[in-house]
Amino acid sequence: MDHAPQHIEFAGFRCCIGKRGSDWPTAKQAQVLAGLAAGMTQKEIARERGISPSTVKSTAEAIYYRLRATRAADAIVKGMRRGWIAPLVLALLVSGLNPHAEAMRHRPPQRTRQQVSATARLTRRDTGSLYA
């Protein structure tokens, strides 16, 4: 029995699929997970695949159970870690087009509050300020 996964594309994601009972998701499960990762609603996934929204909902719940996830975001992360879905290379190339991306990553933190010295606090207490 061949356990090597096959690959399909759906909603901008490359999905690894396998037969039922294998370590890989079925095509239906992978497409639902990829659709959720792409930000599609369950109704949009149903319309795209030509199935009912209740089928998408039950498939999503089966994915959550299989991945031990509590919500869609958790299932997406766990599915990516297992290699079930991966964004297409185009998304990675577009994010690398910004020449200032590296500089933006290493920005020093901005100081938003002004430090108040201990002597300034004592001065406020001496004058009877309510904000000391």
PDB file of C-alpha atoms in Angstrom:
ATOM      1  CA  MET A   1       0.000   0.000   0.000  1.00  0.00           C
ATOM      2  CA  ASP A   2       1.458   3.379  -1.057  1.00  0.00           C
ATOM      3  CA  HIS A   3       1.534   5.931   1.774  1.00  0.00           C
ATOM      4  CA  ALA A   4       3.100   8.784  -0.202  1.00  0.00           C
ATOM      5  CA  PRO A   5       0.821  11.816  -0.268  1.00  0.00           C
ATOM      6  CA  GLN A   6      -0.505  13.365  -3.446  1.00  0.00           C
ATOM      7  CA  HIS A   7      -0.674  17.122  -3.933  1.00  0.00           C
ATOM      8  CA  ILE A   8      -3.569  19.358  -4.952  1.00  0.00           C
ATOM      9  CA  GLU A   9      -4.038  23.132  -4.950  1.00  0.00           C
ATOM     10  CA  PHE A  10      -7.012  24.937  -3.463  1.00  0.00           C
ATOM     11  CA  ALA A  11      -7.548  28.570  -2.415  1.00  0.00           C
ATOM     12  CA  GLY A  12      -3.894  29.490  -2.867  1.00  0.00           C
ATOM     13  CA  PHE A  13      -2.580  26.592  -0.803  1.00  0.00           C
ATOM     14  CA  ARG A  14      -0.779  23.409  -1.760  1.00  0.00           C
ATOM     15  CA  CYS A  15      -2.454  20.505   0.007  1.00  0.00           C
ATOM     16  CA  CYS A  16      -1.058  17.047   0.690  1.00  0.00           C
ATOM     17  CA  ILE A  17      -3.748  14.387   0.534  1.00  0.00           C
ATOM     18  CA  GLY A  18      -3.896  10.681   1.171  1.00  0.00           C
ATOM     19  CA  LYS A  19      -6.371   7.875   1.374  1.00  0.00           C
ATOM     20  CA  ARG A  20      -8.854   7.555   4.183  1.00  0.00           C
ATOM     21  CA  GLY A  21      -7.234   6.035   7.267  1.00  0.00           C
ATOM     22  CA  SER A  22      -3.741   7.312   6.413  1.00  0.00           C
ATOM     23  CA  ASP A  23      -1.811  10.034   8.249  1.00  0.00           C
ATOM     24  CA  TRP A  24      -2.788  12.520   5.546  1.00  0.00           C
ATOM     25  CA  PRO A  25      -6.164  14.255   5.187  1.00  0.00           C
ATOM     26  CA  THR A  26      -8.594  13.339   2.448  1.00  0.00           C
ATOM     27  CA  ALA A  27      -9.021  15.739  -0.466  1.00  0.00           C
ATOM     28  CA  LYS A  28     -12.237  17.118   1.039  1.00  0.00           C
ATOM     29  CA  GLN A  29     -10.599  17.716   4.434  1.00  0.00           C
ATOM     30  CA  ALA A  30      -7.535  19.367   2.881  1.00  0.00           C
ATOM     31  CA  GLN A  31      -9.668  21.673   0.752  1.00  0.00           C
ATOM     32  CA  VAL A  32     -11.756  22.751   3.740  1.00  0.00           C
ATOM     33  CA  LEU A  33      -8.611  23.397   5.804  1.00  0.00           C
ATOM     34  CA  ALA A  34      -7.009  25.360   2.956  1.00  0.00           C
ATOM     35  CA  GLY A  35     -10.176  27.391   2.489  1.00  0.00           C
ATOM     36  CA  LEU A  36     -10.244  28.263   6.181  1.00  0.00           C
ATOM     37  CA  ALA A  37      -6.551  29.209   6.011  1.00  0.00           C
ATOM     38  CA  ALA A  38      -7.306  31.479   3.050  1.00  0.00           C
ATOM     39  CA  GLY A  39      -9.892  33.308   5.147  1.00  0.00           C
ATOM     40  CA  MET A  40     -12.940  31.914   3.380  1.00  0.00           C
ATOM     41  CA  THR A  41     -16.180  31.378   5.264  1.00  0.00           C
ATOM     42  CA  GLN A  42     -17.790  27.956   5.354  1.00  0.00           C
ATOM     43  CA  LYS A  43     -20.453  29.155   2.919  1.00  0.00           C
ATOM     44  CA  GLU A  44     -17.776  30.379   0.480  1.00  0.00           C
ATOM     45  CA  ILE A  45     -15.943  27.053   0.691  1.00  0.00           C
ATOM     46  CA  ALA A  46     -19.233  25.221   0.057  1.00  0.00           C
ATOM     47  CA  ARG A  47     -20.000  27.415  -2.962  1.00  0.00           C
ATOM     48  CA  GLU A  48     -16.476  26.918  -4.364  1.00  0.00           C
ATOM     49  CA  ARG A  49     -16.600  23.127  -3.976  1.00  0.00           C
ATOM     50  CA  GLY A  50     -20.252  22.704  -4.951  1.00  0.00           C
ATOM     51  CA  ILE A  51     -21.371  21.113  -1.679  1.00  0.00           C
ATOM     52  CA  SER A  52     -23.682  22.169   1.142  1.00  0.00           C
ATOM     53  CA  PRO A  53     -22.482  24.377   4.015  1.00  0.00           C
ATOM     54  CA  SER A  54     -23.465  21.686   6.509  1.00  0.00           C
ATOM     55  CA  THR A  55     -21.038  19.281   4.804  1.00  0.00           C
ATOM     56  CA  VAL A  56     -18.264  21.855   5.175  1.00  0.00           C
ATOM     57  CA  LYS A  57     -19.189  22.347   8.831  1.00  0.00           C
ATOM     58  CA  SER A  58     -19.089  18.628   9.626  1.00  0.00           C
ATOM     59  CA  THR A  59     -15.807  18.236   7.727  1.00  0.00           C
ATOM     60  CA  ALA A  60     -14.304  21.171   9.651  1.00  0.00           C
ATOM     61  CA  GLU A  61     -15.414  19.612  12.940  1.00  0.00           C
ATOM     62  CA  ALA A  62     -13.797  16.308  11.910  1.00  0.00           C
ATOM     63  CA  ILE A  63     -10.566  18.179  11.158  1.00  0.00           C
ATOM     64  CA  TYR A  64     -10.686  19.916  14.554  1.00  0.00           C
ATOM     65  CA  TYR A  65     -11.155  16.563  16.278  1.00  0.00           C
ATOM     66  CA  ARG A  66      -8.385  14.889  14.296  1.00  0.00           C
ATOM     67  CA  LEU A  67      -5.911  17.710  15.002  1.00  0.00           C
ATOM     68  CA  ARG A  68      -7.121  18.188  18.602  1.00  0.00           C
ATOM     69  CA  ALA A  69      -7.896  21.808  17.793  1.00  0.00           C
ATOM     70  CA  THR A  70     -10.505  24.000  19.433  1.00  0.00           C
ATOM     71  CA  ARG A  71     -11.051  26.466  16.588  1.00  0.00           C
ATOM     72  CA  ALA A  72     -10.134  27.136  12.958  1.00  0.00           C
ATOM     73  CA  ALA A  73      -6.972  29.162  13.672  1.00  0.00           C
ATOM     74  CA  ASP A  74      -5.604  26.368  15.868  1.00  0.00           C
ATOM     75  CA  ALA A  75      -6.404  23.758  13.202  1.00  0.00           C
ATOM     76  CA  ILE A  76      -4.678  25.846  10.506  1.00  0.00           C
ATOM     77  CA  VAL A  77      -1.487  26.140  12.554  1.00  0.00           C
ATOM     78  CA  LYS A  78      -1.455  22.437  13.405  1.00  0.00           C
ATOM     79  CA  GLY A  79      -2.208  21.509   9.780  1.00  0.00           C
ATOM     80  CA  MET A  80       0.698  23.636   8.554  1.00  0.00           C
ATOM     81  CA  ARG A  81       3.036  22.118  11.148  1.00  0.00           C
ATOM     82  CA  ARG A  82       2.096  18.619   9.991  1.00  0.00           C
ATOM     83  CA  GLY A  83       2.642  19.595   6.366  1.00  0.00           C
ATOM     84  CA  TRP A  84      -0.982  19.113   5.350  1.00  0.00           C
ATOM     85  CA  ILE A  85      -1.201  22.572   3.775  1.00  0.00           C
ATOM     86  CA  ALA A  86       1.374  25.152   2.736  1.00  0.00           C
ATOM     87  CA  PRO A  87       0.986  28.577   1.100  1.00  0.00           C
ATOM     88  CA  LEU A  88       2.030  28.734  -2.509  1.00  0.00           C
ATOM     89  CA  VAL A  89       5.463  30.184  -3.260  1.00  0.00           C
ATOM     90  CA  LEU A  90       3.910  33.282  -4.825  1.00  0.00           C
ATOM     91  CA  ALA A  91       2.821  34.588  -1.422  1.00  0.00           C
ATOM     92  CA  LEU A  92       6.359  34.247  -0.125  1.00  0.00           C
ATOM     93  CA  LEU A  93       7.800  36.042  -3.148  1.00  0.00           C
ATOM     94  CA  VAL A  94       5.404  38.971  -2.841  1.00  0.00           C
ATOM     95  CA  SER A  95       6.295  39.446   0.825  1.00  0.00           C
ATOM     96  CA  GLY A  96       9.981  39.571  -0.101  1.00  0.00           C
ATOM     97  CA  LEU A  97       9.523  42.409  -2.613  1.00  0.00           C
ATOM     98  CA  ASN A  98       9.558  45.153   0.040  1.00  0.00           C
ATOM     99  CA  PRO A  99      13.181  46.437   0.219  1.00  0.00           C
ATOM    100  CA  HIS A 100      12.613  47.869   3.698  1.00  0.00           C
ATOM    101  CA  ALA A 101      11.207  44.663   5.187  1.00  0.00           C
ATOM    102  CA  GLU A 102      14.447  43.800   7.008  1.00  0.00           C
ATOM    103  CA  ALA A 103      14.777  47.311   8.481  1.00  0.00           C
ATOM    104  CA  MET A 104      11.153  47.246   9.634  1.00  0.00           C
ATOM    105  CA  ARG A 105      11.734  43.988  11.494  1.00  0.00           C
ATOM    106  CA  HIS A 106      14.535  45.405  13.655  1.00  0.00           C
ATOM    107  CA  ARG A 107      13.051  48.738  14.663  1.00  0.00           C
ATOM    108  CA  PRO A 108      14.061  49.969  18.120  1.00  0.00           C
ATOM    109  CA  PRO A 109      11.130  50.279  20.527  1.00  0.00           C
ATOM    110  CA  GLN A 110       9.498  53.675  20.786  1.00  0.00           C
ATOM    111  CA  ARG A 111       9.370  55.208  24.252  1.00  0.00           C
ATOM    112  CA  THR A 112       5.808  56.304  24.901  1.00  0.00           C
ATOM    113  CA  ARG A 113       5.940  57.323  28.553  1.00  0.00           C
ATOM    114  CA  GLN A 114       8.183  59.908  30.121  1.00  0.00           C
ATOM    115  CA  GLN A 115      10.144  58.668  33.109  1.00  0.00           C
ATOM    116  CA  VAL A 116       9.359  60.529  36.333  1.00  0.00           C
ATOM    117  CA  SER A 117      12.213  60.755  38.809  1.00  0.00           C
ATOM    118  CA  ALA A 118      11.854  60.109  42.523  1.00  0.00           C
ATOM    119  CA  THR A 119      12.525  63.767  43.317  1.00  0.00           C
ATOM    120  CA  ALA A 120       9.651  64.872  41.089  1.00  0.00           C
ATOM    121  CA  ARG A 121       7.342  62.467  42.950  1.00  0.00           C
ATOM    122  CA  LEU A 122       8.448  63.862  46.300  1.00  0.00           C
ATOM    123  CA  THR A 123       7.884  67.405  45.065  1.00  0.00           C
ATOM    124  CA  ARG A 124       4.330  66.526  44.060  1.00  0.00           C
ATOM    125  CA  ARG A 125       3.650  64.986  47.454  1.00  0.00           C
ATOM    126  CA  ASP A 126       4.950  68.075  49.214  1.00  0.00           C
ATOM    127  CA  THR A 127       2.617  70.337  47.236  1.00  0.00           C
ATOM    128  CA  GLY A 128      -0.387  68.153  48.032  1.00  0.00           C
ATOM    129  CA  SER A 129      -1.036  66.894  44.484  1.00  0.00           C
ATOM    130  CA  LEU A 130      -3.699  64.228  44.146  1.00  0.00           C
ATOM    131  CA  TYR A 131      -1.694  62.491  41.386  1.00  0.00           C
ATOM    132  CA  ALA A 132       1.457  61.736  43.444  1.00  0.00           C
TER     133      ALA A 132
END
